[in-house]
mmCIF file of C-alpha atoms (C1' of nucleotides) and ligand atoms in Angstrom:
data_model
loop_
_atom_site.group_PDB
_atom_site.id
_atom_site.type_symbol
_atom_site.label_atom_id
_atom_site.label_comp_id
_atom_site.label_asym_id
_atom_site.label_seq_id
_atom_site.Cartn_x
_atom_site.Cartn_y
_atom_site.Cartn_z
ATOM 1 C CA MET A 24 13.570 23.299 23.230
ATOM 2 C CA LYS A 25 11.253 21.483 25.604
ATOM 3 C CA LYS A 26 8.889 24.399 26.079
ATOM 4 C CA ASP A 27 8.417 24.809 22.347
ATOM 5 C CA ILE A 28 7.520 21.166 21.999
ATOM 6 C CA ASP A 29 4.965 21.404 24.765
ATOM 7 C CA ASN A 30 3.508 24.586 23.379
ATOM 8 C CA LYS A 31 3.104 23.031 19.986
ATOM 9 C CA LEU A 32 1.288 20.068 21.457
ATOM 10 C CA GLN A 33 -0.911 22.278 23.603
ATOM 11 C CA SER A 34 -1.757 24.489 20.660
ATOM 12 C CA LYS A 35 -3.119 21.451 18.839
ATOM 13 C CA ASN A 36 -4.991 20.216 21.901
ATOM 14 C CA ILE A 37 -2.742 17.242 22.421
ATOM 15 C CA LYS A 38 -1.844 16.340 25.982
ATOM 16 C CA PRO A 39 1.945 16.452 26.258
ATOM 17 C CA THR A 40 2.809 13.012 27.539
ATOM 18 C CA ALA A 41 6.417 11.859 27.671
ATOM 19 C CA MET A 42 6.029 9.700 24.604
ATOM 20 C CA ARG A 43 4.423 12.462 22.600
ATOM 21 C CA GLN A 44 7.126 14.918 23.509
ATOM 22 C CA LEU A 45 9.780 12.510 22.365
ATOM 23 C CA VAL A 46 8.017 11.728 19.110
ATOM 24 C CA LEU A 47 7.439 15.374 18.307
ATOM 25 C CA GLN A 48 11.079 16.000 19.119
ATOM 26 C CA VAL A 49 12.150 13.432 16.552
ATOM 27 C CA LEU A 50 9.740 14.760 13.963
ATOM 28 C CA THR A 51 11.014 18.271 14.502
ATOM 29 C CA GLU A 52 14.646 17.316 14.053
ATOM 30 C CA GLN A 53 13.769 15.407 10.913
ATOM 31 C CA ASN A 54 13.926 17.160 7.557
ATOM 32 C CA THR A 55 12.382 14.334 5.587
ATOM 33 C CA ALA A 56 9.221 12.356 6.217
ATOM 34 C CA ILE A 57 9.448 9.254 8.377
ATOM 35 C CA ASN A 58 7.467 6.052 8.563
ATOM 36 C CA LEU A 59 6.427 4.073 11.599
ATOM 37 C CA HIS A 60 9.196 1.537 11.276
ATOM 38 C CA ASP A 61 11.965 4.099 11.044
ATOM 39 C CA LEU A 62 10.441 6.071 13.864
ATOM 40 C CA GLU A 63 10.595 2.964 15.997
ATOM 41 C CA LEU A 64 14.309 2.638 15.255
ATOM 42 C CA LYS A 65 14.888 6.122 16.659
ATOM 43 C CA PHE A 66 14.110 4.784 20.105
ATOM 44 C CA ASP A 67 15.914 2.140 22.055
ATOM 45 C CA ARG A 68 12.811 0.720 23.530
ATOM 46 C CA ALA A 69 9.408 1.858 22.372
ATOM 47 C CA ASP A 70 6.248 0.016 21.556
ATOM 48 C CA LYS A 71 5.313 0.240 17.916
ATOM 49 C CA VAL A 72 1.605 0.388 18.648
ATOM 50 C CA THR A 73 2.087 3.313 20.979
ATOM 51 C CA LEU A 74 4.046 5.101 18.294
ATOM 52 C CA TYR A 75 1.341 4.204 15.813
ATOM 53 C CA ARG A 76 -1.321 5.704 18.017
ATOM 54 C CA THR A 77 0.800 8.731 18.739
ATOM 55 C CA LEU A 78 1.116 9.388 15.035
ATOM 56 C CA ARG A 79 -2.607 8.884 14.618
ATOM 57 C CA THR A 80 -3.326 11.387 17.342
ATOM 58 C CA PHE A 81 -0.908 13.859 15.795
ATOM 59 C CA GLU A 82 -2.525 13.403 12.428
ATOM 60 C CA GLU A 83 -6.054 13.751 13.757
ATOM 61 C CA ASN A 84 -5.071 16.998 15.381
ATOM 62 C CA GLN A 85 -3.316 18.211 12.259
ATOM 63 C CA LEU A 86 0.098 18.447 13.772
ATOM 64 C CA ILE A 87 1.432 16.122 11.086
ATOM 65 C CA HIS A 88 0.202 14.943 7.700
ATOM 66 C CA ARG A 89 0.475 11.545 6.137
ATOM 67 C CA ILE A 90 2.318 10.972 2.882
ATOM 68 C CA ASP A 91 1.600 7.955 0.773
ATOM 69 C CA ASP A 92 4.559 7.845 -1.559
ATOM 70 C CA GLY A 93 3.947 4.334 -2.801
ATOM 71 C CA THR A 94 6.794 2.749 -0.865
ATOM 72 C CA GLY A 95 4.366 0.597 1.062
ATOM 73 C CA ALA A 96 4.699 2.285 4.420
ATOM 74 C CA VAL A 97 2.946 5.569 5.096
ATOM 75 C CA LYS A 98 5.257 8.395 6.035
ATOM 76 C CA TYR A 99 4.580 11.411 8.204
ATOM 77 C CA ALA A 100 5.880 14.937 8.362
ATOM 78 C CA LEU A 101 5.121 18.015 10.403
ATOM 79 C CA CYS A 102 2.477 20.336 9.015
ATOM 80 C CA GLN A 103 3.393 23.902 8.236
ATOM 81 C CA GLU A 104 2.379 26.539 10.744
ATOM 82 C CA LYS A 105 -0.576 27.841 8.801
ATOM 83 C CA CYS A 106 -1.596 24.487 7.365
ATOM 84 C CA ASN A 107 -5.120 23.186 7.864
ATOM 85 C CA CYS A 108 -4.680 20.257 5.521
ATOM 86 C CA HIS A 109 -7.208 21.774 3.144
ATOM 87 C CA PRO A 110 -6.904 21.271 -0.616
ATOM 88 C CA GLU A 111 -5.382 24.718 -1.001
ATOM 89 C CA ASP A 112 -2.669 23.907 1.533
ATOM 90 C CA LEU A 113 -1.520 20.808 -0.344
ATOM 91 C CA HIS A 114 2.032 20.634 -1.570
ATOM 92 C CA VAL A 115 3.988 18.243 -3.739
ATOM 93 C CA HIS A 116 6.088 15.441 -2.272
ATOM 94 C CA PHE A 117 9.311 14.089 -3.644
ATOM 95 C CA LEU A 118 10.552 10.540 -3.243
ATOM 96 C CA CYS A 119 14.210 9.894 -3.945
ATOM 97 C CA THR A 120 14.636 6.576 -5.692
ATOM 98 C CA LYS A 121 18.189 6.269 -4.434
ATOM 99 C CA CYS A 122 17.955 7.017 -0.723
ATOM 100 C CA ASN A 123 14.214 6.441 -0.381
ATOM 101 C CA GLN A 124 13.803 9.680 1.516
ATOM 102 C CA THR A 125 10.623 11.656 1.040
ATOM 103 C CA TYR A 126 10.710 15.432 1.030
ATOM 104 C CA CYS A 127 7.887 17.891 1.563
ATOM 105 C CA LEU A 128 8.187 20.445 -1.216
ATOM 106 C CA ASN A 129 6.335 22.925 0.923
ATOM 107 C CA ASP A 130 6.641 25.788 -1.493
ATOM 108 C CA ILE A 131 5.429 23.844 -4.488
ATOM 109 C CA PRO A 132 1.644 23.812 -4.329
ATOM 110 C CA VAL A 133 -0.184 21.030 -6.114
ATOM 111 C CA PRO A 134 -1.143 22.328 -9.569
ATOM 112 C CA THR A 135 -4.805 22.822 -10.249
ATOM 113 C CA ILE A 136 -6.461 20.335 -12.553
ATOM 114 C CA ASN A 137 -9.382 20.886 -14.868
ATOM 115 C CA LEU A 138 -11.483 17.880 -14.089
ATOM 116 C CA PRO A 139 -14.044 16.559 -16.551
ATOM 117 C CA ASN A 140 -17.472 18.030 -16.197
ATOM 118 C CA SER A 141 -19.344 16.892 -13.099
ATOM 119 C CA PHE A 142 -16.320 15.519 -11.305
ATOM 120 C CA SER A 143 -15.789 17.414 -8.078
ATOM 121 C CA LEU A 144 -12.455 17.813 -6.314
ATOM 122 C CA GLU A 145 -11.705 17.105 -2.677
ATOM 123 C CA SER A 146 -7.969 16.576 -2.471
ATOM 124 C CA VAL A 147 -4.903 15.671 -4.468
ATOM 125 C CA ASN A 148 -1.930 13.444 -3.859
ATOM 126 C CA MET A 149 1.057 14.289 -6.002
ATOM 127 C CA VAL A 150 4.310 12.423 -5.566
ATOM 128 C CA VAL A 151 7.284 13.099 -7.783
ATOM 129 C CA LYS A 152 9.959 10.457 -8.020
ATOM 130 C CA GLY A 153 13.559 11.097 -8.953
ATOM 131 C CA VAL A 154 16.956 11.650 -7.400
ATOM 132 C CA CYS A 155 17.416 14.128 -4.590
ATOM 133 C CA SER A 156 20.205 16.669 -4.331
ATOM 134 C CA ASN A 157 22.030 14.604 -1.735
ATOM 135 C CA CYS A 158 22.196 11.552 -3.940
ATOM 136 C CA LYS A 159 23.062 13.555 -7.029
ATOM 137 C CA LEU A 160 26.618 14.178 -5.857
ATOM 138 C CA MET B 13 -14.136 -10.120 -29.993
ATOM 139 C CA LYS B 14 -11.915 -13.092 -29.361
ATOM 140 C CA LYS B 15 -9.544 -12.331 -32.222
ATOM 141 C CA ASP B 16 -8.967 -8.787 -31.004
ATOM 142 C CA ILE B 17 -8.059 -10.072 -27.572
ATOM 143 C CA ASP B 18 -5.566 -12.521 -29.000
ATOM 144 C CA ASN B 19 -4.070 -9.948 -31.295
ATOM 145 C CA LYS B 20 -3.586 -7.540 -28.450
ATOM 146 C CA LEU B 21 -1.824 -10.182 -26.405
ATOM 147 C CA GLN B 22 0.350 -11.220 -29.325
ATOM 148 C CA SER B 23 1.274 -7.637 -30.083
ATOM 149 C CA LYS B 24 2.669 -7.310 -26.577
ATOM 150 C CA ASN B 25 4.469 -10.638 -26.794
ATOM 151 C CA ILE B 26 2.195 -12.347 -24.310
ATOM 152 C CA LYS B 27 1.201 -15.917 -25.004
ATOM 153 C CA PRO B 28 -2.584 -16.043 -25.190
ATOM 154 C CA THR B 29 -3.488 -18.656 -22.639
ATOM 155 C CA ALA B 30 -7.095 -19.179 -21.610
ATOM 156 C CA MET B 31 -6.634 -17.345 -18.344
ATOM 157 C CA ARG B 32 -4.974 -14.371 -19.990
ATOM 158 C CA GLN B 33 -7.699 -14.110 -22.587
ATOM 159 C CA LEU B 34 -10.326 -14.044 -19.876
ATOM 160 C CA VAL B 35 -8.489 -11.461 -17.795
ATOM 161 C CA LEU B 36 -7.879 -9.194 -20.749
ATOM 162 C CA GLN B 37 -11.532 -9.592 -21.630
ATOM 163 C CA VAL B 38 -12.545 -8.361 -18.198
ATOM 164 C CA LEU B 39 -10.079 -5.481 -18.298
ATOM 165 C CA THR B 40 -11.351 -4.440 -21.692
ATOM 166 C CA GLU B 41 -14.987 -4.379 -20.623
ATOM 167 C CA GLN B 42 -14.027 -2.380 -17.542
ATOM 168 C CA ASN B 43 -14.086 1.399 -17.716
ATOM 169 C CA THR B 44 -12.526 1.947 -14.331
ATOM 170 C CA ALA B 45 -9.385 0.467 -12.830
ATOM 171 C CA ILE B 46 -9.657 -2.807 -10.956
ATOM 172 C CA ASN B 47 -7.687 -4.393 -8.161
ATOM 173 C CA LEU B 48 -6.714 -8.010 -7.679
ATOM 174 C CA HIS B 49 -9.465 -8.732 -5.217
ATOM 175 C CA ASP B 50 -12.232 -7.375 -7.404
ATOM 176 C CA LEU B 51 -10.773 -9.103 -10.406
ATOM 177 C CA GLU B 52 -10.978 -12.355 -8.514
ATOM 178 C CA LEU B 53 -14.674 -11.759 -7.853
ATOM 179 C CA LYS B 54 -15.281 -11.521 -11.582
ATOM 180 C CA PHE B 55 -14.577 -15.211 -11.852
ATOM 181 C CA ASP B 56 -16.433 -18.073 -10.269
ATOM 182 C CA ARG B 57 -13.351 -20.092 -9.676
ATOM 183 C CA ALA B 58 -9.916 -18.639 -10.244
ATOM 184 C CA ASP B 59 -6.748 -18.762 -8.266
ATOM 185 C CA LYS B 60 -5.709 -15.395 -6.911
ATOM 186 C CA VAL B 61 -2.028 -16.071 -7.440
ATOM 187 C CA THR B 62 -2.583 -16.918 -11.070
ATOM 188 C CA LEU B 63 -4.495 -13.687 -11.507
ATOM 189 C CA TYR B 64 -1.726 -11.890 -9.654
ATOM 190 C CA ARG B 65 0.873 -13.282 -11.988
ATOM 191 C CA THR B 66 -1.267 -12.598 -15.006
ATOM 192 C CA LEU B 67 -1.494 -8.966 -14.011
ATOM 193 C CA ARG B 68 2.218 -8.865 -13.399
ATOM 194 C CA THR B 69 2.906 -10.263 -16.843
ATOM 195 C CA PHE B 70 0.515 -7.757 -18.376
ATOM 196 C CA GLU B 71 2.214 -4.938 -16.546
ATOM 197 C CA GLU B 72 5.718 -6.074 -17.463
ATOM 198 C CA ASN B 73 4.697 -6.131 -21.090
ATOM 199 C CA GLN B 74 3.028 -2.738 -20.833
ATOM 200 C CA LEU B 75 -0.433 -3.940 -21.650
ATOM 201 C CA ILE B 76 -1.696 -2.469 -18.382
ATOM 202 C CA HIS B 77 -0.390 0.044 -15.881
ATOM 203 C CA ARG B 78 -0.654 0.003 -12.118
ATOM 204 C CA ILE B 79 -2.421 2.731 -10.196
ATOM 205 C CA ASP B 80 -1.674 3.359 -6.571
ATOM 206 C CA ASP B 81 -4.586 5.477 -5.471
ATOM 207 C CA GLY B 82 -3.959 5.117 -1.772
ATOM 208 C CA THR B 83 -6.850 2.730 -1.140
ATOM 209 C CA GLY B 84 -4.451 0.039 -0.026
ATOM 210 C CA ALA B 85 -4.845 -2.261 -2.991
ATOM 211 C CA VAL B 86 -3.100 -1.519 -6.269
ATOM 212 C CA LYS B 87 -5.447 -1.137 -9.209
ATOM 213 C CA TYR B 88 -4.784 -1.817 -12.858
ATOM 214 C CA ALA B 89 -6.089 -0.416 -16.110
ATOM 215 C CA LEU B 90 -5.352 -0.952 -19.775
ATOM 216 C CA CYS B 91 -2.696 1.241 -21.279
ATOM 217 C CA GLN B 92 -3.543 3.493 -24.184
ATOM 218 C CA GLU B 93 -2.556 2.330 -27.631
ATOM 219 C CA LYS B 94 0.452 4.584 -27.989
ATOM 220 C CA CYS B 95 1.490 4.411 -24.350
ATOM 221 C CA ASN B 96 4.987 3.322 -23.415
ATOM 222 C CA CYS B 97 4.605 4.148 -19.754
ATOM 223 C CA HIS B 98 7.196 6.887 -20.047
ATOM 224 C CA PRO B 99 6.993 10.064 -17.947
ATOM 225 C CA GLU B 100 5.506 11.963 -20.861
ATOM 226 C CA ASP B 101 2.699 9.416 -21.211
ATOM 227 C CA LEU B 102 1.565 9.801 -17.627
ATOM 228 C CA HIS B 103 -1.953 10.900 -16.949
ATOM 229 C CA VAL B 104 -3.907 11.884 -13.882
ATOM 230 C CA HIS B 105 -6.064 9.401 -11.987
ATOM 231 C CA PHE B 106 -9.269 10.138 -10.175
ATOM 232 C CA LEU B 107 -10.528 8.273 -7.135
ATOM 233 C CA CYS B 108 -14.181 8.696 -6.236
ATOM 234 C CA THR B 109 -14.608 8.869 -2.492
ATOM 235 C CA LYS B 110 -18.186 7.649 -2.760
ATOM 236 C CA CYS B 111 -17.997 4.606 -5.009
ATOM 237 C CA ASN B 112 -14.268 4.010 -4.641
ATOM 238 C CA GLN B 113 -13.881 3.659 -8.377
ATOM 239 C CA THR B 114 -10.687 4.877 -9.968
ATOM 240 C CA TYR B 115 -10.735 6.501 -13.372
ATOM 241 C CA CYS B 116 -7.922 7.033 -15.834
ATOM 242 C CA LEU B 117 -8.133 10.634 -16.952
ATOM 243 C CA ASN B 118 -6.297 9.733 -20.115
ATOM 244 C CA ASP B 119 -6.515 13.159 -21.658
ATOM 245 C CA ILE B 120 -5.267 14.997 -18.599
ATOM 246 C CA PRO B 121 -1.481 14.776 -18.633
ATOM 247 C CA VAL B 122 0.341 15.167 -15.353
ATOM 248 C CA PRO B 123 1.346 18.834 -15.028
ATOM 249 C CA THR B 124 5.027 19.615 -15.138
ATOM 250 C CA ILE B 125 6.659 20.623 -11.890
ATOM 251 C CA ASN B 126 9.582 22.925 -11.360
ATOM 252 C CA LEU B 127 11.662 20.934 -8.946
ATOM 253 C CA PRO B 128 14.188 22.589 -6.654
ATOM 254 C CA ASN B 129 17.646 22.876 -8.088
ATOM 255 C CA SER B 130 19.502 19.573 -8.345
ATOM 256 C CA PHE B 131 16.468 17.370 -7.930
ATOM 257 C CA SER B 132 15.962 15.257 -11.034
ATOM 258 C CA LEU B 133 12.645 13.860 -12.163
ATOM 259 C CA GLU B 134 11.844 10.282 -13.103
ATOM 260 C CA SER B 135 8.098 9.905 -12.780
ATOM 261 C CA VAL B 136 5.031 11.344 -11.157
ATOM 262 C CA ASN B 137 1.997 9.889 -9.458
ATOM 263 C CA MET B 138 -0.976 12.217 -9.317
ATOM 264 C CA VAL B 139 -4.251 11.078 -7.836
ATOM 265 C CA VAL B 140 -7.185 13.424 -7.509
ATOM 266 C CA LYS B 141 -9.873 12.546 -5.015
ATOM 267 C CA GLY B 142 -13.444 13.726 -5.193
ATOM 268 C CA VAL B 143 -16.863 12.623 -6.352
ATOM 269 C CA CYS B 144 -17.358 11.152 -9.797
ATOM 270 C CA SER B 145 -20.141 12.046 -12.204
ATOM 271 C CA ASN B 146 -22.013 8.842 -11.433
ATOM 272 C CA CYS B 147 -22.157 9.534 -7.736
ATOM 273 C CA LYS B 148 -22.961 13.192 -8.223
ATOM 274 C CA LEU B 149 -26.544 12.458 -9.309
ATOM 275 C "C1'" DA C 6 6.116 -40.808 -31.297
ATOM 276 C "C1'" DA C 7 9.053 -40.367 -27.240
ATOM 277 C "C1'" DA C 8 11.814 -37.630 -24.536
ATOM 278 C "C1'" DG C 9 13.236 -33.222 -23.072
ATOM 279 C "C1'" DT C 10 12.540 -28.357 -22.301
ATOM 280 C "C1'" DT C 11 10.031 -24.292 -21.190
ATOM 281 C "C1'" DC C 12 6.361 -21.904 -19.413
ATOM 282 C "C1'" DA C 13 1.766 -21.507 -16.895
ATOM 283 C "C1'" DT C 14 -1.111 -22.855 -13.166
ATOM 284 C "C1'" DG C 15 -2.785 -24.128 -8.406
ATOM 285 C "C1'" DC C 16 -2.167 -24.614 -3.653
ATOM 286 C "C1'" DA C 17 -0.035 -23.644 0.702
ATOM 287 C "C1'" DA C 18 2.656 -20.930 3.166
ATOM 288 C "C1'" DC C 19 4.904 -16.668 4.334
ATOM 289 C "C1'" DC C 20 5.760 -11.610 4.765
ATOM 290 C "C1'" DG C 21 5.264 -6.892 6.343
ATOM 291 C "C1'" DG C 22 2.562 -2.960 7.418
ATOM 292 C "C1'" DA C 23 -1.592 -1.681 9.637
ATOM 293 C "C1'" DT C 24 -4.965 -2.286 13.125
ATOM 294 C "C1'" DT C 25 -7.617 -4.117 17.175
ATOM 295 C "C1'" DG C 26 -8.648 -6.005 21.981
ATOM 296 C "C1'" DC C 27 -7.687 -5.895 26.392
ATOM 297 C "C1'" DA C 28 -5.670 -5.148 30.757
ATOM 298 C "C1'" DA C 29 -2.339 -2.452 33.378
ATOM 299 C "C1'" DA C 30 -0.478 2.144 34.377
ATOM 300 C "C1'" DC C 31 -1.119 6.686 34.640
ATOM 301 C "C1'" DT C 32 -3.583 11.274 34.953
ATOM 302 C "C1'" DT C 33 -7.160 14.291 36.372
ATOM 303 C "C1'" DA C 34 -11.452 15.838 38.726
ATOM 304 C "C1'" DG C 35 -14.132 15.641 42.726
ATOM 305 C "C1'" DC D 26 -8.185 9.195 48.539
ATOM 306 C "C1'" DT D 27 -11.345 7.527 45.020
ATOM 307 C "C1'" DA D 28 -13.499 7.235 40.652
ATOM 308 C "C1'" DA D 29 -13.479 8.198 35.850
ATOM 309 C "C1'" DG D 30 -11.060 8.945 31.883
ATOM 310 C "C1'" DT D 31 -6.823 8.516 29.154
ATOM 311 C "C1'" DT D 32 -2.564 6.488 27.630
ATOM 312 C "C1'" DT D 33 0.439 2.709 27.234
ATOM 313 C "C1'" DG D 34 2.238 -2.138 26.334
ATOM 314 C "C1'" DC D 35 1.708 -6.652 24.718
ATOM 315 C "C1'" DA D 36 -0.507 -10.202 21.985
ATOM 316 C "C1'" DA D 37 -3.150 -11.249 18.369
ATOM 317 C "C1'" DT D 38 -5.327 -10.421 14.039
ATOM 318 C "C1'" DC D 39 -6.120 -8.615 9.409
ATOM 319 C "C1'" DC D 40 -5.089 -7.976 4.677
ATOM 320 C "C1'" DG D 41 -2.694 -7.199 0.387
ATOM 321 C "C1'" DG D 42 1.184 -8.851 -1.718
ATOM 322 C "C1'" DT D 43 4.582 -12.378 -2.666
ATOM 323 C "C1'" DT D 44 7.222 -16.859 -2.839
ATOM 324 C "C1'" DG D 45 8.143 -22.021 -3.125
ATOM 325 C "C1'" DC D 46 7.140 -25.955 -5.015
ATOM 326 C "C1'" DA D 47 4.915 -29.546 -7.523
ATOM 327 C "C1'" DT D 48 1.879 -30.569 -11.293
ATOM 328 C "C1'" DG D 49 0.330 -29.786 -15.976
ATOM 329 C "C1'" DA D 50 0.175 -27.959 -20.643
ATOM 330 C "C1'" DA D 51 2.554 -26.563 -24.779
ATOM 331 C "C1'" DC D 52 6.223 -26.567 -27.621
ATOM 332 C "C1'" DT D 53 11.152 -28.738 -29.410
ATOM 333 C "C1'" DT D 54 14.327 -31.886 -30.445
ATOM 334 C "C1'" DT D 55 15.668 -36.326 -31.687
HETATM 335 MN MN1 LIG E 27 4.352 17.242 3.178
HETATM 336 MN MN1 LIG E 28 -4.401 5.227 -15.960
HETATM 337 ZN ZN1 LIG E 29 18.214 10.773 -2.177
HETATM 338 ZN ZN1 LIG E 30 -18.188 7.555 -7.764
#
DNA sequence: AAAGTTCATGCAACCGGATTGCAAACTTAG
DNA sequence: CTAAGTTTGCAATCCGGTTGCATGAACTTT
């Protein structure tokens, strides 16, 4: 619903322009992460740079998080409600090698690692590759 | 030692050309992963494409493994003796946010993940970011 | 040894994703 | 309304990775 979209933007201190509403709409309907190119395809006529900057704004304001799954193009997905993109909020991502879709495994937290002495931890990127349930059929 | 280099190449079925000897030399002396650009800088006069293809050959023959640490350029490091680049051989990598060096944490295996039902696992990429012991001083 | 085959190298060009510069359009405050 | 700030669109650029092609070295066959 339109109001929800606007509220979400407002709550993250993002001015709800037309473009941003549309992009957030798409991201909300999406259940896998999406990259800039594929986002562009969701619109008949939209400037890639504007989409790029929209995503950047969303990311800066922690509405979405970036996922580098090694496919070459960075993907984005909505953050969870409570997420602050801190190390403890991090979850595992899954890249399907058949359909190339990337899933947020929101309820699988990144396992803790015992780093060697005098290495300190800031964040973790964990991407699991395999075949997703859709492609398993 | 020169002989060791050649033997290593031979053992992986890689013809020991001059270039390959030199590159393997550099990789052996290195204790962090290196990307194509930095490898190029290690030589006064070397063609980037040749280095690129040398790395590719090394990777194909499992002499080295690629590390995508999210810095934009793929890094490479020597494989362990017994490594066959199978899922069970995978280890964690560490990227220092200060010096940008990437370390192979060879004795930290990638933790096992309980994937959702009907997702199958092929491989895992786990990169930990933080500050390395060198930069901690 | 000459000719033929295979593989490695060097150079130029291309590709695709990410990013920047800049001016026009729009929004908001006074 | 006007001025200042923000967002948008278009063109251009950057940068890592990759390919095509011609030359050169090494190895085989006759
Ligand atoms: Mn996610
Ligand atoms: Mn490694
Ligand atoms: Zn799939
Ligand atoms: Zn460091």
